[in-house]
PDB file of C-alpha atoms and ligand atoms in Angstrom:
ATOM      1  CA  MET A 731    -242.641  34.315   9.991  1.00  0.00           C
ATOM      2  CA  THR A 732    -240.830  31.072   9.215  1.00  0.00           C
ATOM      3  CA  ARG A 733    -240.959  29.857   5.631  1.00  0.00           C
ATOM      4  CA  PRO A 734    -240.402  26.187   4.780  1.00  0.00           C
ATOM      5  CA  LEU A 735    -236.896  25.089   3.803  1.00  0.00           C
ATOM      6  CA  ILE A 736    -236.802  24.278   0.085  1.00  0.00           C
ATOM      7  CA  ILE A 737    -233.922  22.598  -1.736  1.00  0.00           C
ATOM      8  CA  ALA A 738    -234.018  23.297  -5.472  1.00  0.00           C
ATOM      9  CA  PRO A 739    -231.591  21.211  -7.560  1.00  0.00           C
ATOM     10  CA  SER A 740    -230.437  23.195 -10.599  1.00  0.00           C
ATOM     11  CA  ILE A 741    -230.715  21.293 -13.867  1.00  0.00           C
ATOM     12  CA  LEU A 742    -227.785  23.357 -15.196  1.00  0.00           C
ATOM     13  CA  SER A 743    -225.512  20.794 -13.536  1.00  0.00           C
ATOM     14  CA  ALA A 744    -227.440  17.769 -14.846  1.00  0.00           C
ATOM     15  CA  ASP A 745    -226.560  15.623 -17.865  1.00  0.00           C
ATOM     16  CA  PHE A 746    -228.207  17.556 -20.725  1.00  0.00           C
ATOM     17  CA  SER A 747    -228.261  14.442 -22.919  1.00  0.00           C
ATOM     18  CA  LYS A 748    -231.002  12.975 -20.692  1.00  0.00           C
ATOM     19  CA  LEU A 749    -232.968  15.831 -19.160  1.00  0.00           C
ATOM     20  CA  GLY A 750    -236.157  13.844 -18.519  1.00  0.00           C
ATOM     21  CA  GLU A 751    -234.312  11.202 -16.525  1.00  0.00           C
ATOM     22  CA  GLU A 752    -232.371  13.851 -14.642  1.00  0.00           C
ATOM     23  CA  VAL A 753    -235.517  15.757 -13.643  1.00  0.00           C
ATOM     24  CA  ARG A 754    -237.068  12.501 -12.408  1.00  0.00           C
ATOM     25  CA  ALA A 755    -233.908  11.616 -10.511  1.00  0.00           C
ATOM     26  CA  ALA A 756    -233.735  15.049  -8.824  1.00  0.00           C
ATOM     27  CA  ASP A 757    -237.410  14.722  -7.838  1.00  0.00           C
ATOM     28  CA  VAL A 758    -237.087  11.173  -6.454  1.00  0.00           C
ATOM     29  CA  ALA A 759    -233.867  12.148  -4.635  1.00  0.00           C
ATOM     30  CA  GLY A 760    -235.806  14.682  -2.573  1.00  0.00           C
ATOM     31  CA  GLY A 761    -235.542  17.963  -4.453  1.00  0.00           C
ATOM     32  CA  ASP A 762    -238.473  20.154  -3.389  1.00  0.00           C
ATOM     33  CA  TRP A 763    -238.452  22.369  -6.490  1.00  0.00           C
ATOM     34  CA  ILE A 764    -236.686  21.945  -9.818  1.00  0.00           C
ATOM     35  CA  HIS A 765    -234.577  25.023 -10.684  1.00  0.00           C
ATOM     36  CA  LEU A 766    -234.286  25.791 -14.400  1.00  0.00           C
ATOM     37  CA  ASP A 767    -231.659  28.277 -15.591  1.00  0.00           C
ATOM     38  CA  VAL A 768    -232.559  30.033 -18.825  1.00  0.00           C
ATOM     39  CA  MET A 769    -229.625  31.936 -20.381  1.00  0.00           C
ATOM     40  CA  ASP A 770    -229.591  33.969 -23.571  1.00  0.00           C
ATOM     41  CA  GLY A 771    -225.923  34.657 -24.364  1.00  0.00           C
ATOM     42  CA  HIS A 772    -226.678  38.368 -24.018  1.00  0.00           C
ATOM     43  CA  PHE A 773    -227.693  39.118 -20.442  1.00  0.00           C
ATOM     44  CA  VAL A 774    -225.233  36.417 -19.335  1.00  0.00           C
ATOM     45  CA  PRO A 775    -222.271  34.938 -21.234  1.00  0.00           C
ATOM     46  CA  ASN A 776    -223.817  31.489 -21.676  1.00  0.00           C
ATOM     47  CA  ILE A 777    -226.767  29.912 -23.512  1.00  0.00           C
ATOM     48  CA  THR A 778    -228.931  27.093 -22.169  1.00  0.00           C
ATOM     49  CA  PHE A 779    -232.543  26.273 -23.088  1.00  0.00           C
ATOM     50  CA  GLY A 780    -235.959  27.853 -23.543  1.00  0.00           C
ATOM     51  CA  PRO A 781    -239.685  27.103 -23.293  1.00  0.00           C
ATOM     52  CA  PRO A 782    -239.883  23.991 -25.538  1.00  0.00           C
ATOM     53  CA  VAL A 783    -237.184  22.214 -23.534  1.00  0.00           C
ATOM     54  CA  ILE A 784    -238.866  23.153 -20.243  1.00  0.00           C
ATOM     55  CA  LYS A 785    -242.163  21.870 -21.615  1.00  0.00           C
ATOM     56  CA  ALA A 786    -240.486  18.558 -22.455  1.00  0.00           C
ATOM     57  CA  MET A 787    -239.094  18.283 -18.907  1.00  0.00           C
ATOM     58  CA  ARG A 788    -242.465  19.191 -17.363  1.00  0.00           C
ATOM     59  CA  ALA A 789    -243.882  15.700 -17.961  1.00  0.00           C
ATOM     60  CA  HIS A 790    -241.178  14.175 -15.752  1.00  0.00           C
ATOM     61  CA  SER A 791    -242.059  15.731 -12.388  1.00  0.00           C
ATOM     62  CA  THR A 792    -244.997  17.270 -10.566  1.00  0.00           C
ATOM     63  CA  LYS A 793    -242.712  19.336  -8.299  1.00  0.00           C
ATOM     64  CA  PRO A 794    -242.772  23.113  -8.742  1.00  0.00           C
ATOM     65  CA  PHE A 795    -240.675  24.381 -11.647  1.00  0.00           C
ATOM     66  CA  ASP A 796    -238.612  27.377 -10.543  1.00  0.00           C
ATOM     67  CA  VAL A 797    -237.638  29.165 -13.750  1.00  0.00           C
ATOM     68  CA  HIS A 798    -234.726  31.608 -13.436  1.00  0.00           C
ATOM     69  CA  LEU A 799    -234.666  33.883 -16.467  1.00  0.00           C
ATOM     70  CA  MET A 800    -231.230  35.278 -17.217  1.00  0.00           C
ATOM     71  CA  ILE A 801    -232.502  36.924 -20.384  1.00  0.00           C
ATOM     72  CA  ALA A 802    -233.013  40.491 -21.564  1.00  0.00           C
ATOM     73  CA  PRO A 803    -235.581  41.498 -22.496  1.00  0.00           C
ATOM     74  CA  ALA A 804    -237.772  39.058 -20.568  1.00  0.00           C
ATOM     75  CA  ASP A 805    -241.298  40.440 -20.874  1.00  0.00           C
ATOM     76  CA  ALA A 806    -241.979  39.159 -24.381  1.00  0.00           C
ATOM     77  CA  TYR A 807    -241.272  35.575 -23.260  1.00  0.00           C
ATOM     78  CA  LEU A 808    -243.124  35.407 -19.937  1.00  0.00           C
ATOM     79  CA  ALA A 809    -246.284  33.854 -21.384  1.00  0.00           C
ATOM     80  CA  ALA A 810    -244.250  31.200 -23.190  1.00  0.00           C
ATOM     81  CA  PHE A 811    -242.539  30.178 -19.949  1.00  0.00           C
ATOM     82  CA  ALA A 812    -245.876  30.110 -18.135  1.00  0.00           C
ATOM     83  CA  ASP A 813    -247.315  27.879 -20.888  1.00  0.00           C
ATOM     84  CA  ALA A 814    -244.267  25.633 -20.715  1.00  0.00           C
ATOM     85  CA  GLY A 815    -245.092  24.810 -17.091  1.00  0.00           C
ATOM     86  CA  ALA A 816    -243.241  27.276 -14.906  1.00  0.00           C
ATOM     87  CA  ASP A 817    -244.641  27.737 -11.387  1.00  0.00           C
ATOM     88  CA  VAL A 818    -242.245  30.458 -10.267  1.00  0.00           C
ATOM     89  CA  ILE A 819    -240.856  32.881 -12.854  1.00  0.00           C
ATOM     90  CA  THR A 820    -237.897  34.997 -11.766  1.00  0.00           C
ATOM     91  CA  VAL A 821    -236.613  37.953 -13.754  1.00  0.00           C
ATOM     92  CA  HIS A 822    -233.435  39.895 -13.045  1.00  0.00           C
ATOM     93  CA  ALA A 823    -233.771  43.428 -11.693  1.00  0.00           C
ATOM     94  CA  GLU A 824    -230.952  44.398 -14.084  1.00  0.00           C
ATOM     95  CA  ALA A 825    -232.600  42.894 -17.170  1.00  0.00           C
ATOM     96  CA  GLY A 826    -235.105  45.596 -18.005  1.00  0.00           C
ATOM     97  CA  PRO A 827    -236.288  49.103 -17.164  1.00  0.00           C
ATOM     98  CA  HIS A 828    -239.784  48.100 -16.005  1.00  0.00           C
ATOM     99  CA  LEU A 829    -239.459  45.625 -13.159  1.00  0.00           C
ATOM    100  CA  ASP A 830    -242.821  46.567 -11.680  1.00  0.00           C
ATOM    101  CA  ARG A 831    -244.529  45.833 -15.014  1.00  0.00           C
ATOM    102  CA  SER A 832    -242.700  42.508 -15.410  1.00  0.00           C
ATOM    103  CA  LEU A 833    -243.817  41.376 -11.956  1.00  0.00           C
ATOM    104  CA  GLN A 834    -247.415  42.317 -12.644  1.00  0.00           C
ATOM    105  CA  ALA A 835    -247.254  40.397 -15.916  1.00  0.00           C
ATOM    106  CA  ILE A 836    -245.987  37.253 -14.184  1.00  0.00           C
ATOM    107  CA  ARG A 837    -248.753  37.357 -11.575  1.00  0.00           C
ATOM    108  CA  SER A 838    -251.370  38.039 -14.214  1.00  0.00           C
ATOM    109  CA  LEU A 839    -250.297  34.758 -15.835  1.00  0.00           C
ATOM    110  CA  GLY A 840    -251.151  33.067 -12.532  1.00  0.00           C
ATOM    111  CA  LYS A 841    -247.525  32.369 -11.603  1.00  0.00           C
ATOM    112  CA  LYS A 842    -245.385  33.287  -8.623  1.00  0.00           C
ATOM    113  CA  ALA A 843    -243.218  36.317  -9.316  1.00  0.00           C
ATOM    114  CA  GLY A 844    -239.528  36.454  -8.419  1.00  0.00           C
ATOM    115  CA  VAL A 845    -236.749  39.008  -8.745  1.00  0.00           C
ATOM    116  CA  ALA A 846    -233.087  38.042  -8.900  1.00  0.00           C
ATOM    117  CA  LEU A 847    -230.327  40.425  -7.836  1.00  0.00           C
ATOM    118  CA  ASN A 848    -226.797  40.179  -9.190  1.00  0.00           C
ATOM    119  CA  PRO A 849    -224.032  40.368  -6.568  1.00  0.00           C
ATOM    120  CA  ALA A 850    -223.351  44.073  -7.274  1.00  0.00           C
ATOM    121  CA  THR A 851    -227.031  45.069  -7.171  1.00  0.00           C
ATOM    122  CA  SER A 852    -228.296  46.622  -3.969  1.00  0.00           C
ATOM    123  CA  GLU A 853    -231.355  45.245  -2.194  1.00  0.00           C
ATOM    124  CA  SER A 854    -232.809  48.743  -2.633  1.00  0.00           C
ATOM    125  CA  ALA A 855    -233.792  47.609  -6.182  1.00  0.00           C
ATOM    126  CA  ILE A 856    -236.747  45.712  -4.690  1.00  0.00           C
ATOM    127  CA  GLU A 857    -237.799  48.213  -2.032  1.00  0.00           C
ATOM    128  CA  HIS A 858    -240.744  49.569  -4.033  1.00  0.00           C
ATOM    129  CA  VAL A 859    -241.988  46.275  -5.478  1.00  0.00           C
ATOM    130  CA  LEU A 860    -242.150  44.186  -2.319  1.00  0.00           C
ATOM    131  CA  ASP A 861    -245.906  43.778  -2.508  1.00  0.00           C
ATOM    132  CA  ARG A 862    -245.640  42.364  -6.036  1.00  0.00           C
ATOM    133  CA  LEU A 863    -243.111  39.708  -5.062  1.00  0.00           C
ATOM    134  CA  ASP A 864    -243.344  36.065  -4.085  1.00  0.00           C
ATOM    135  CA  LEU A 865    -239.594  35.404  -4.134  1.00  0.00           C
ATOM    136  CA  VAL A 866    -236.294  37.273  -4.034  1.00  0.00           C
ATOM    137  CA  CYS A 867    -233.305  35.417  -5.481  1.00  0.00           C
ATOM    138  CA  VAL A 868    -230.008  36.647  -4.090  1.00  0.00           C
ATOM    139  CA  MET A 869    -227.309  35.626  -6.553  1.00  0.00           C
ATOM    140  CA  THR A 870    -224.390  34.361  -4.498  1.00  0.00           C
ATOM    141  CA  VAL A 871    -222.228  34.103  -7.663  1.00  0.00           C
ATOM    142  CA  ASN A 872    -222.257  36.097 -10.904  1.00  0.00           C
ATOM    143  CA  PRO A 873    -224.914  34.437 -13.062  1.00  0.00           C
ATOM    144  CA  GLY A 874    -223.933  32.396 -16.089  1.00  0.00           C
ATOM    145  CA  PHE A 875    -222.234  29.224 -14.919  1.00  0.00           C
ATOM    146  CA  GLY A 876    -222.500  26.461 -12.338  1.00  0.00           C
ATOM    147  CA  GLY A 877    -219.674  25.481 -10.062  1.00  0.00           C
ATOM    148  CA  GLN A 878    -218.479  28.950  -9.053  1.00  0.00           C
ATOM    149  CA  ALA A 879    -217.341  29.990  -5.571  1.00  0.00           C
ATOM    150  CA  PHE A 880    -219.908  31.469  -3.151  1.00  0.00           C
ATOM    151  CA  ILE A 881    -219.460  35.220  -2.526  1.00  0.00           C
ATOM    152  CA  PRO A 882    -219.473  35.690   1.287  1.00  0.00           C
ATOM    153  CA  ALA A 883    -220.534  39.360   1.127  1.00  0.00           C
ATOM    154  CA  MET A 884    -223.982  38.170  -0.012  1.00  0.00           C
ATOM    155  CA  VAL A 885    -224.810  36.871   3.479  1.00  0.00           C
ATOM    156  CA  GLU A 886    -225.260  40.443   4.672  1.00  0.00           C
ATOM    157  CA  LYS A 887    -227.507  41.187   1.681  1.00  0.00           C
ATOM    158  CA  VAL A 888    -229.732  38.231   2.617  1.00  0.00           C
ATOM    159  CA  ARG A 889    -229.915  39.556   6.179  1.00  0.00           C
ATOM    160  CA  ARG A 890    -230.982  43.022   4.992  1.00  0.00           C
ATOM    161  CA  ILE A 891    -233.632  41.591   2.675  1.00  0.00           C
ATOM    162  CA  LYS A 892    -235.005  39.452   5.493  1.00  0.00           C
ATOM    163  CA  VAL A 893    -235.519  42.640   7.521  1.00  0.00           C
ATOM    164  CA  MET A 894    -236.993  44.511   4.527  1.00  0.00           C
ATOM    165  CA  ILE A 895    -239.654  41.914   3.784  1.00  0.00           C
ATOM    166  CA  GLY A 896    -240.892  41.824   7.375  1.00  0.00           C
ATOM    167  CA  ASN A 897    -243.853  39.476   7.617  1.00  0.00           C
ATOM    168  CA  ARG A 898    -244.733  39.459   3.912  1.00  0.00           C
ATOM    169  CA  PRO A 899    -245.054  35.925   2.501  1.00  0.00           C
ATOM    170  CA  ILE A 900    -241.895  36.162   0.367  1.00  0.00           C
ATOM    171  CA  ASP A 901    -239.330  33.396  -0.098  1.00  0.00           C
ATOM    172  CA  ILE A 902    -235.645  34.322   0.002  1.00  0.00           C
ATOM    173  CA  GLU A 903    -233.712  32.166  -2.431  1.00  0.00           C
ATOM    174  CA  VAL A 904    -229.944  31.933  -2.774  1.00  0.00           C
ATOM    175  CA  ASP A 905    -228.332  30.778  -5.990  1.00  0.00           C
ATOM    176  CA  GLY A 906    -224.695  29.953  -6.624  1.00  0.00           C
ATOM    177  CA  GLY A 907    -222.029  28.069  -4.716  1.00  0.00           C
ATOM    178  CA  ILE A 908    -224.487  26.562  -2.243  1.00  0.00           C
ATOM    179  CA  THR A 909    -223.039  23.476  -0.541  1.00  0.00           C
ATOM    180  CA  ALA A 910    -223.363  21.816   2.860  1.00  0.00           C
ATOM    181  CA  GLU A 911    -220.662  24.280   3.981  1.00  0.00           C
ATOM    182  CA  THR A 912    -222.314  27.503   2.767  1.00  0.00           C
ATOM    183  CA  ALA A 913    -225.964  26.508   3.368  1.00  0.00           C
ATOM    184  CA  PRO A 914    -225.941  27.214   7.136  1.00  0.00           C
ATOM    185  CA  LEU A 915    -224.535  30.722   6.560  1.00  0.00           C
ATOM    186  CA  VAL A 916    -227.416  31.737   4.306  1.00  0.00           C
ATOM    187  CA  THR A 917    -230.212  30.062   6.244  1.00  0.00           C
ATOM    188  CA  ALA A 918    -228.981  31.712   9.448  1.00  0.00           C
ATOM    189  CA  ALA A 919    -229.273  35.048   7.611  1.00  0.00           C
ATOM    190  CA  GLY A 920    -232.856  34.309   6.533  1.00  0.00           C
ATOM    191  CA  ALA A 921    -232.759  32.407   3.232  1.00  0.00           C
ATOM    192  CA  ASN A 922    -235.196  29.493   2.898  1.00  0.00           C
ATOM    193  CA  VAL A 923    -234.864  28.382  -0.752  1.00  0.00           C
ATOM    194  CA  LEU A 924    -231.472  26.913  -1.579  1.00  0.00           C
ATOM    195  CA  VAL A 925    -230.569  26.327  -5.218  1.00  0.00           C
ATOM    196  CA  ALA A 926    -227.869  23.711  -5.655  1.00  0.00           C
ATOM    197  CA  GLY A 927    -226.273  22.777  -8.958  1.00  0.00           C
ATOM    198  CA  ASN A 928    -222.953  21.056  -8.595  1.00  0.00           C
ATOM    199  CA  ALA A 929    -223.532  20.177  -4.954  1.00  0.00           C
ATOM    200  CA  ALA A 930    -226.760  18.340  -5.822  1.00  0.00           C
ATOM    201  CA  PHE A 931    -225.656  16.615  -9.038  1.00  0.00           C
ATOM    202  CA  LYS A 932    -222.080  15.644  -8.197  1.00  0.00           C
ATOM    203  CA  GLY A 933    -221.289  11.942  -8.255  1.00  0.00           C
ATOM    204  CA  GLY A 934    -224.082  10.836 -10.582  1.00  0.00           C
ATOM    205  CA  PRO A 935    -227.697   9.745  -9.947  1.00  0.00           C
ATOM    206  CA  ASN A 936    -226.918   7.358  -7.097  1.00  0.00           C
ATOM    207  CA  ALA A 937    -225.428  10.239  -5.130  1.00  0.00           C
ATOM    208  CA  TYR A 938    -228.258  12.780  -5.594  1.00  0.00           C
ATOM    209  CA  ALA A 939    -230.341  11.748  -2.572  1.00  0.00           C
ATOM    210  CA  GLY A 940    -227.346  11.869  -0.254  1.00  0.00           C
ATOM    211  CA  ASN A 941    -226.191  15.176  -1.703  1.00  0.00           C
ATOM    212  CA  ILE A 942    -229.611  16.799  -1.212  1.00  0.00           C
ATOM    213  CA  ALA A 943    -230.054  15.328   2.279  1.00  0.00           C
ATOM    214  CA  GLY A 944    -226.613  16.619   3.234  1.00  0.00           C
ATOM    215  CA  ILE A 945    -227.458  20.169   2.164  1.00  0.00           C
ATOM    216  CA  ARG A 946    -230.826  19.999   3.925  1.00  0.00           C
ATOM    217  CA  ALA A 947    -229.295  18.716   7.183  1.00  0.00           C
ATOM    218  CA  ALA A 948    -226.581  21.385   7.104  1.00  0.00           C
ATOM    219  CA  ALA A 949    -229.128  24.127   6.404  1.00  0.00           C
ATOM    220  CA  ARG A 950    -231.285  23.351   9.430  1.00  0.00           C
TER     221      ARG A 950
HETATM  222  C1  LIG B1277    -225.905  30.339 -12.203  1.00  0.00           C
HETATM  223  C2  LIG B1277    -227.236  29.671 -12.049  1.00  0.00           C
HETATM  224  C3  LIG B1277    -227.295  28.714 -10.940  1.00  0.00           C
HETATM  225  C4  LIG B1277    -226.343  27.536 -11.056  1.00  0.00           C
HETATM  226  C5  LIG B1277    -225.855  27.256  -9.683  1.00  0.00           C
HETATM  227  O1  LIG B1277    -226.004  31.369 -13.109  1.00  0.00           O
HETATM  228  O2  LIG B1277    -228.245  30.626 -11.835  1.00  0.00           O
HETATM  229  O3  LIG B1277    -228.631  28.248 -10.709  1.00  0.00           O
HETATM  230  O4  LIG B1277    -226.924  26.372 -11.577  1.00  0.00           O
HETATM  231  O5  LIG B1277    -224.866  26.261  -9.754  1.00  0.00           O
HETATM  232  P1  LIG B1277    -223.926  25.930  -8.511  1.00  0.00           P
HETATM  233  O6  LIG B1277    -224.826  25.490  -7.396  1.00  0.00           O
HETATM  234  O7  LIG B1277    -223.063  24.817  -9.046  1.00  0.00           O
HETATM  235  O8  LIG B1277    -223.176  27.167  -8.168  1.00  0.00           O
HETATM  236 ZN1  LIG B1278    -230.266  29.891 -11.208  1.00  0.00          ZN
END
């Protein structure tokens, strides 16, 4: 089953002093989803933004908001992110002891449920929750920062997950170090949602459309 190719610019690499404008610019430049990285300074060594800031950005685009929670615990905040306007909510498999419960909670809020896997986490972590999943996010860097180098060993993990999910309607997302150079490696292995931070936002707003088109063309 072929899933549509989605390019999701990551706001982590945008100018935080003008988030509304940046969300609009990423939308107009051809981003299919807007990827929002929530970090708590505990699960990952960086802090970004939470539900009120996402709610403020929500007014600036009608494209799906893909909210990547790098927080532990996550469950207590799921409803707040749903209310803020998330369409996809992704929790980390490593962030709590009750992944199955977290995924059920996300779907019960009417949102798409995702699981992210750190580079060292085996794909076996999702084996028993496949039917509760709408998206698997394979971290292709260690979460916490934009602009890191892609970890090539993750291509094989994407390939294994593609086989595991069979014909279930699950998106395979890759996050970290995605550029026009690395995009074809991951799409060939089965990924269809490409998060791009630095590669999408480099060069300022006038460059966004070309950056996104370049990743999309390379990925095909
Ligand atoms: C990293 C974040 C990523 C980040 C990717 O922890 O989850 O979404 O923005 O940035 P690049 O594409 O620059 O590696
Ligand atoms: Zn992310």
